Short mmCIF file of C-alpha atoms in Angstrom, two decimals:
data_model
loop_
_atom_site.label_atom_id
_atom_site.label_comp_id
_atom_site.label_asym_id
_atom_site.label_seq_id
_atom_site.Cartn_x
_atom_site.Cartn_y
_atom_site.Cartn_z
CA MET A 1 -22.33 -10.22 -8.86
CA ALA A 2 -21.45 -13.71 -9.99
CA ASN A 3 -17.93 -13.87 -8.56
CA GLU A 4 -18.71 -12.08 -5.27
CA ILE A 5 -18.87 -14.02 -1.99
CA PRO A 6 -22.39 -13.58 -0.55
CA ILE A 7 -22.45 -11.50 2.62
CA SER A 8 -24.13 -13.57 5.30
CA PRO A 9 -23.61 -14.34 9.03
CA GLY A 10 -22.77 -17.95 8.16
CA ASN A 11 -19.59 -17.07 6.26
CA ASN A 12 -16.22 -17.34 7.95
CA ARG A 13 -15.37 -13.69 8.49
CA LYS A 14 -11.97 -13.95 10.17
CA VAL A 15 -9.33 -11.83 8.34
CA ILE A 16 -5.70 -11.75 9.44
CA ILE A 17 -3.97 -8.35 8.97
CA ALA A 18 -0.19 -8.54 9.20
CA GLY A 19 1.15 -5.05 9.68
CA GLY A 20 -2.09 -4.06 11.38
CA SER A 21 -0.47 -1.29 13.41
CA GLY A 22 0.53 0.67 10.30
CA GLN A 23 -1.54 3.39 8.70
CA ILE A 24 -3.29 1.21 6.12
CA GLY A 25 -3.67 -1.65 8.62
CA ARG A 26 -5.43 0.54 11.21
CA HIS A 27 -7.90 1.93 8.68
CA LEU A 28 -8.43 -1.47 7.08
CA ALA A 29 -9.21 -3.15 10.44
CA ILE A 30 -11.83 -0.46 11.18
CA HIS A 31 -13.27 -0.75 7.67
CA LEU A 32 -13.54 -4.56 7.71
CA ASN A 33 -15.04 -4.49 11.19
CA SER A 34 -17.74 -2.14 9.96
CA GLU A 35 -18.43 -4.54 7.07
CA GLY A 36 -19.05 -7.47 9.40
CA TYR A 37 -15.61 -9.08 9.25
CA GLN A 38 -13.55 -10.17 12.29
CA PRO A 39 -10.12 -8.51 11.84
CA VAL A 40 -7.22 -10.11 13.67
CA CYS A 41 -4.01 -8.06 13.63
CA LEU A 42 -0.51 -9.45 14.02
CA SER A 43 1.87 -7.39 16.12
CA ARG A 44 5.58 -7.63 16.86
CA HIS A 45 5.09 -5.89 20.20
CA ALA A 46 4.08 -7.54 23.45
CA PRO A 47 1.71 -6.89 24.99
CA ALA A 48 -0.11 -5.97 21.78
CA PRO A 49 -2.29 -2.84 21.75
CA SER A 50 -5.86 -3.33 22.86
CA LEU A 51 -8.21 -1.95 20.21
CA PRO A 52 -12.00 -2.21 20.10
CA TYR A 53 -12.21 -3.17 16.40
CA ALA A 54 -9.70 -5.99 16.26
CA SER A 55 -8.09 -8.79 18.29
CA TRP A 56 -4.33 -9.28 18.24
CA HIS A 57 -1.71 -12.07 18.11
CA HIS A 58 2.03 -11.81 18.49
CA TRP A 59 4.47 -12.58 15.66
CA ASP A 60 8.15 -12.04 14.83
CA PRO A 61 8.47 -12.35 11.08
CA MET A 62 12.21 -11.58 10.93
CA ASN A 63 12.73 -14.76 12.97
CA GLY A 64 9.93 -16.76 11.34
CA LYS A 65 7.78 -16.90 14.51
CA ILE A 66 4.04 -16.53 14.86
CA ASP A 67 1.46 -17.41 17.56
CA GLU A 68 0.38 -20.98 16.69
CA HIS A 69 -3.28 -20.05 17.18
CA ALA A 70 -3.24 -16.87 15.06
CA LEU A 71 -4.25 -18.31 11.66
CA ILE A 72 -6.73 -20.92 12.80
CA ASP A 73 -10.00 -20.72 10.82
CA ALA A 74 -8.81 -17.67 8.86
CA HIS A 75 -10.74 -16.96 5.67
CA ALA A 76 -8.17 -14.43 4.38
CA ILE A 77 -4.70 -13.16 5.19
CA ILE A 78 -3.76 -9.60 4.24
CA ASN A 79 -0.02 -8.95 4.48
CA LEU A 80 0.91 -5.24 4.79
CA ALA A 81 4.10 -5.78 6.81
CA GLY A 82 7.43 -4.19 5.90
CA GLU A 83 9.86 -1.54 7.14
CA SER A 84 9.08 1.98 5.95
CA VAL A 85 11.10 3.14 2.96
CA ALA A 86 10.83 6.74 4.09
CA GLY A 87 12.37 6.37 7.55
CA GLY A 88 15.93 7.67 7.02
CA ARG A 89 18.71 7.51 4.41
CA TRP A 90 19.08 4.34 2.40
CA THR A 91 22.23 2.93 3.85
CA ALA A 92 23.25 -0.61 2.89
CA GLU A 93 21.84 -1.82 6.22
CA LYS A 94 18.56 0.11 5.73
CA LYS A 95 18.12 -1.37 2.24
CA ARG A 96 18.69 -4.87 3.61
CA ARG A 97 16.04 -4.38 6.32
CA ILE A 98 13.52 -2.96 3.83
CA ILE A 99 13.78 -6.04 1.62
CA ASP A 100 14.21 -8.66 4.37
CA SER A 101 11.20 -7.38 6.33
CA ARG A 102 8.97 -7.87 3.31
CA VAL A 103 10.31 -11.24 2.20
CA SER A 104 10.33 -12.69 5.71
CA SER A 105 6.73 -11.67 6.38
CA HIS A 106 5.49 -13.60 3.32
CA LEU A 107 7.60 -16.65 4.22
CA THR A 108 6.45 -16.65 7.85
CA LEU A 109 2.77 -16.49 6.96
CA LEU A 110 2.79 -18.91 4.07
CA ASN A 111 5.03 -21.40 5.86
CA GLU A 112 2.55 -21.35 8.78
CA VAL A 113 -0.38 -21.96 6.45
CA GLN A 114 1.44 -24.90 4.85
CA SER A 115 2.62 -26.40 8.14
CA LYS A 116 -0.94 -26.39 9.51
CA GLY A 117 -2.25 -28.09 6.38
CA GLN A 118 -5.11 -25.60 6.33
CA THR A 119 -7.07 -24.45 3.30
CA LEU A 120 -6.75 -20.69 2.97
CA PRO A 121 -9.29 -19.25 0.50
CA VAL A 122 -7.29 -16.07 -0.28
CA TYR A 123 -3.94 -14.51 0.49
CA ILE A 124 -3.60 -10.78 -0.33
CA GLY A 125 -0.19 -9.10 -0.24
CA ALA A 126 0.87 -5.50 -0.57
CA SER A 127 3.41 -4.38 -3.13
CA ALA A 128 4.10 -0.91 -4.53
CA THR A 129 4.06 1.01 -7.81
CA GLY A 130 7.79 1.40 -7.24
CA TYR A 131 7.94 -1.94 -9.09
CA TYR A 132 7.91 -0.03 -12.36
CA GLY A 133 10.92 2.08 -11.46
CA SER A 134 11.21 5.87 -11.55
CA ASP A 135 10.17 6.63 -15.13
CA THR A 136 8.86 10.14 -15.68
CA SER A 137 7.57 9.74 -19.20
CA ASP A 138 4.31 9.49 -21.19
CA HIS A 139 4.17 5.71 -20.71
CA ILE A 140 1.29 4.41 -18.57
CA PHE A 141 2.35 1.29 -16.71
CA SER A 142 0.04 -1.69 -16.55
CA GLU A 143 0.36 -4.89 -14.53
CA GLU A 144 2.01 -6.62 -17.50
CA ASP A 145 4.99 -4.22 -17.66
CA PRO A 146 8.42 -5.49 -16.54
CA PRO A 147 10.10 -4.15 -13.39
CA GLY A 148 12.36 -1.10 -13.38
CA GLU A 149 16.06 -1.15 -12.53
CA ASP A 150 16.40 0.97 -9.39
CA PHE A 151 16.40 -0.08 -5.73
CA LEU A 152 12.63 0.20 -5.17
CA ALA A 153 11.91 -1.84 -8.31
CA ASP A 154 14.28 -4.57 -7.12
CA CYS A 155 12.70 -4.47 -3.66
CA CYS A 156 9.19 -4.88 -5.07
CA LYS A 157 10.33 -7.69 -7.39
CA GLN A 158 11.81 -9.66 -4.45
CA TRP A 159 8.76 -8.82 -2.33
CA GLU A 160 6.33 -10.20 -4.89
CA THR A 161 8.51 -13.23 -5.81
CA ALA A 162 8.56 -14.35 -2.15
CA ALA A 163 4.81 -14.66 -2.27
CA LEU A 164 4.35 -15.93 -5.82
CA ASP A 165 6.86 -18.70 -5.27
CA ARG A 166 4.46 -20.11 -2.64
CA VAL A 167 1.24 -19.50 -4.57
CA SER A 168 0.39 -23.22 -4.47
CA VAL A 169 -0.03 -23.03 -0.68
CA VAL A 170 -3.30 -21.06 -0.98
CA ASN A 171 -6.43 -21.25 -3.14
CA ARG A 172 -6.05 -17.73 -4.51
CA MET A 173 -3.38 -15.02 -4.28
CA VAL A 174 -3.73 -11.28 -5.04
CA LEU A 175 -0.92 -8.71 -4.83
CA LEU A 176 -1.78 -4.97 -4.80
CA ARG A 177 0.87 -2.57 -6.17
CA THR A 178 -0.04 0.46 -4.12
CA GLY A 179 0.63 4.11 -4.91
CA ILE A 180 0.94 6.98 -2.43
CA VAL A 181 -1.82 6.54 0.15
CA LEU A 182 -3.54 9.76 1.14
CA ALA A 183 -5.05 9.68 4.64
CA ASP A 184 -6.02 12.22 7.30
CA ASP A 185 -3.91 10.82 10.14
CA GLY A 186 -0.31 11.41 9.04
CA GLY A 187 1.72 9.59 6.46
CA ALA A 188 2.50 11.01 3.04
CA LEU A 189 -0.24 13.63 3.03
CA ALA A 190 0.94 15.15 6.32
CA LYS A 191 4.47 15.38 4.98
CA MET A 192 3.31 17.09 1.81
CA ALA A 193 0.76 19.39 3.43
CA GLY A 194 3.04 20.61 6.24
CA PRO A 195 5.31 22.84 4.11
CA VAL A 196 2.29 24.17 2.17
CA ARG A 197 0.51 25.11 5.39
CA TRP A 198 3.55 27.09 6.46
CA GLY A 199 3.80 28.85 3.12
CA ILE A 200 6.95 27.07 2.06
CA GLY A 201 5.51 24.52 -0.38
CA SER A 202 7.43 24.26 -3.60
CA ARG A 203 8.12 22.27 -6.74
CA LEU A 204 10.52 19.42 -6.05
CA GLY A 205 12.95 18.73 -8.85
CA THR A 206 11.19 19.35 -12.17
CA GLY A 207 7.76 18.94 -10.59
CA GLU A 208 6.75 16.97 -13.69
CA GLN A 209 7.22 13.54 -12.07
CA PHE A 210 3.92 11.65 -11.77
CA LEU A 211 2.60 10.56 -8.37
CA PRO A 212 0.27 7.57 -8.50
CA TRP A 213 -2.00 8.05 -5.47
CA ILE A 214 -5.04 6.47 -3.76
CA HIS A 215 -7.45 7.67 -1.08
CA ILE A 216 -7.32 5.61 2.13
CA ARG A 217 -10.97 4.63 1.87
CA ASP A 218 -10.55 3.35 -1.67
CA ILE A 219 -7.52 1.23 -0.81
CA CYS A 220 -9.49 -0.33 2.08
CA ARG A 221 -12.34 -1.07 -0.33
CA MET A 222 -9.87 -2.63 -2.78
CA TYR A 223 -8.69 -5.06 -0.15
CA GLN A 224 -12.31 -5.94 0.64
CA LYS A 225 -12.99 -6.44 -3.09
CA ALA A 226 -9.98 -8.81 -3.28
CA ILE A 227 -11.38 -10.84 -0.40
CA GLU A 228 -14.88 -11.12 -1.89
CA ASN A 229 -14.34 -11.34 -5.67
CA THR A 230 -13.12 -14.83 -6.46
CA SER A 231 -12.12 -13.86 -10.00
CA MET A 232 -9.36 -11.64 -8.70
CA GLN A 233 -5.89 -13.23 -8.84
CA GLY A 234 -2.35 -12.09 -9.43
CA ILE A 235 -1.13 -8.49 -9.74
CA TRP A 236 -3.36 -5.41 -9.45
CA ASN A 237 -2.37 -1.73 -9.46
CA ALA A 238 -3.93 -0.09 -6.42
CA VAL A 239 -4.06 3.52 -7.63
CA ALA A 240 -6.66 6.12 -8.47
CA PRO A 241 -7.47 6.44 -12.19
CA ASN A 242 -6.18 10.01 -12.43
CA PRO A 243 -2.48 10.36 -11.56
CA VAL A 244 -1.08 13.86 -11.12
CA THR A 245 2.35 15.43 -11.25
CA GLN A 246 4.12 16.63 -8.12
CA ILE A 247 3.54 20.29 -8.95
CA GLU A 248 -0.15 19.61 -9.71
CA LEU A 249 -0.54 17.94 -6.32
CA THR A 250 1.28 20.78 -4.53
CA ARG A 251 -0.81 23.44 -6.30
CA THR A 252 -4.04 21.58 -5.50
CA LEU A 253 -3.00 21.24 -1.85
CA ALA A 254 -2.26 24.95 -1.67
CA SER A 255 -5.65 25.76 -3.18
CA VAL A 256 -7.51 23.46 -0.75
CA LEU A 257 -5.53 24.90 2.17
CA HIS A 258 -5.92 28.51 0.90
CA ARG A 259 -2.18 29.04 0.96
CA PRO A 260 0.10 30.74 -1.56
CA LEU A 261 2.90 29.10 -3.52
CA PHE A 262 5.74 31.48 -4.24
CA LEU A 263 9.04 29.78 -3.40
CA PRO A 264 11.50 28.71 -6.17
CA PRO A 265 11.75 24.99 -6.97
CA VAL A 266 14.01 22.75 -4.89
CA PRO A 267 16.55 21.31 -7.36
CA ALA A 268 16.94 17.55 -7.59
CA TRP A 269 20.68 17.77 -6.78
CA LEU A 270 19.90 19.45 -3.43
CA LEU A 271 17.32 16.78 -2.53
CA LYS A 272 19.87 14.07 -3.34
CA LEU A 273 22.51 15.85 -1.21
CA VAL A 274 20.12 15.91 1.78
CA LEU A 275 18.36 12.57 1.32
CA GLY A 276 20.81 10.49 -0.59
CA GLU A 277 19.41 7.74 -2.83
CA MET A 278 16.04 8.03 -1.10
CA ALA A 279 15.48 11.25 -3.12
CA GLU A 280 14.42 8.95 -5.96
CA ILE A 281 10.95 8.58 -4.42
CA ILE A 282 10.52 12.37 -4.53
CA THR A 283 12.20 13.45 -7.77
CA ASN A 284 11.00 10.64 -10.02
CA GLY A 285 7.64 8.96 -10.60
CA SER A 286 5.58 6.95 -13.05
CA ARG A 287 2.09 7.00 -14.53
CA VAL A 288 0.29 3.83 -13.42
CA SER A 289 -2.95 2.44 -14.82
CA ALA A 290 -6.06 1.63 -12.78
CA GLU A 291 -7.90 0.26 -15.80
CA LYS A 292 -8.00 -3.35 -14.57
CA TRP A 293 -10.45 -2.45 -11.76
CA LYS A 294 -13.20 -1.99 -14.37
CA SER A 295 -13.19 -5.76 -14.93
CA VAL A 296 -14.52 -6.31 -11.36
CA ASN A 297 -16.88 -3.33 -11.43
CA PHE A 298 -14.94 -1.44 -8.76
CA SER A 299 -16.25 2.09 -8.35
CA PHE A 300 -13.79 4.67 -6.99
CA ARG A 301 -15.19 6.96 -4.33
CA PHE A 302 -12.35 9.41 -5.04
CA PRO A 303 -11.14 9.11 -8.66
CA THR A 304 -9.77 12.66 -8.80
CA LEU A 305 -7.39 14.53 -6.53
CA ARG A 306 -9.20 17.66 -5.40
CA PRO A 307 -12.29 15.95 -3.92
CA ALA A 308 -9.96 13.47 -2.22
CA LEU A 309 -7.98 16.26 -0.57
CA GLU A 310 -11.08 18.20 0.36
CA ASP A 311 -12.44 15.10 2.07
CA LEU A 312 -9.21 14.51 4.05
CA ILE A 313 -8.20 18.05 4.99
#
């Protein structure tokens, strides 16, 4: 393919993964290692974990600190860092940490690249489909659509702006707006499958809210594609091409797990009472387009939900 970097031992294969201890980061390091890359994960903890598929350097993005040797000779930086949006009620302090952790990680990495005067071929940052807001409608959001107006949309806008304001520091920048990542080692799928396994799965709110999703192996392959395809720049939706509603996902989970669904729906007001503003990520959702991936001949391993769940469960 004309815009693909040739795979050869002579290429610089060092890839920095910020947020390498998170779910996507762990899978991505293993995947890139299997593809001949040299993943280097950045960790806030000292001593950093010793893992066979990646080396580690210390960093402290909230204070703008990073090991001075970490980025030397890097071909690519992948920034997945940021405080979880699902870890507790969205207090004012929690919201501040969610945004600050994302903005500071971009600034720390890109400031370090600039201060070293190095040429970085590609910088790839995570974002989220929450950029489009919680819009349960027939509209299918593409990368050109404006941001929504809720907290997650504002968070994603600030997250992306922090990187795009420094785009001149690198040769090429790609930002992936990621949907719900389905993996077999916890995360969103475990939270959704748990109640279904126990026979207490149910519709949440109306159940008609769309859930843009992606299989863990496909999101790892998307990051690899962004490293290798030099035509990729700017914003890309990292979702499967077939979004489903919350009730469709729950029913498919129940079918794959051979469990019944018989409980009444959980009303949106009750979810908001229990979770506060964070209930938005459960009771609302948007349809998001994956059409742009056709332009780089990306082939989804798991374009539809049921085979994805059967593979993971």
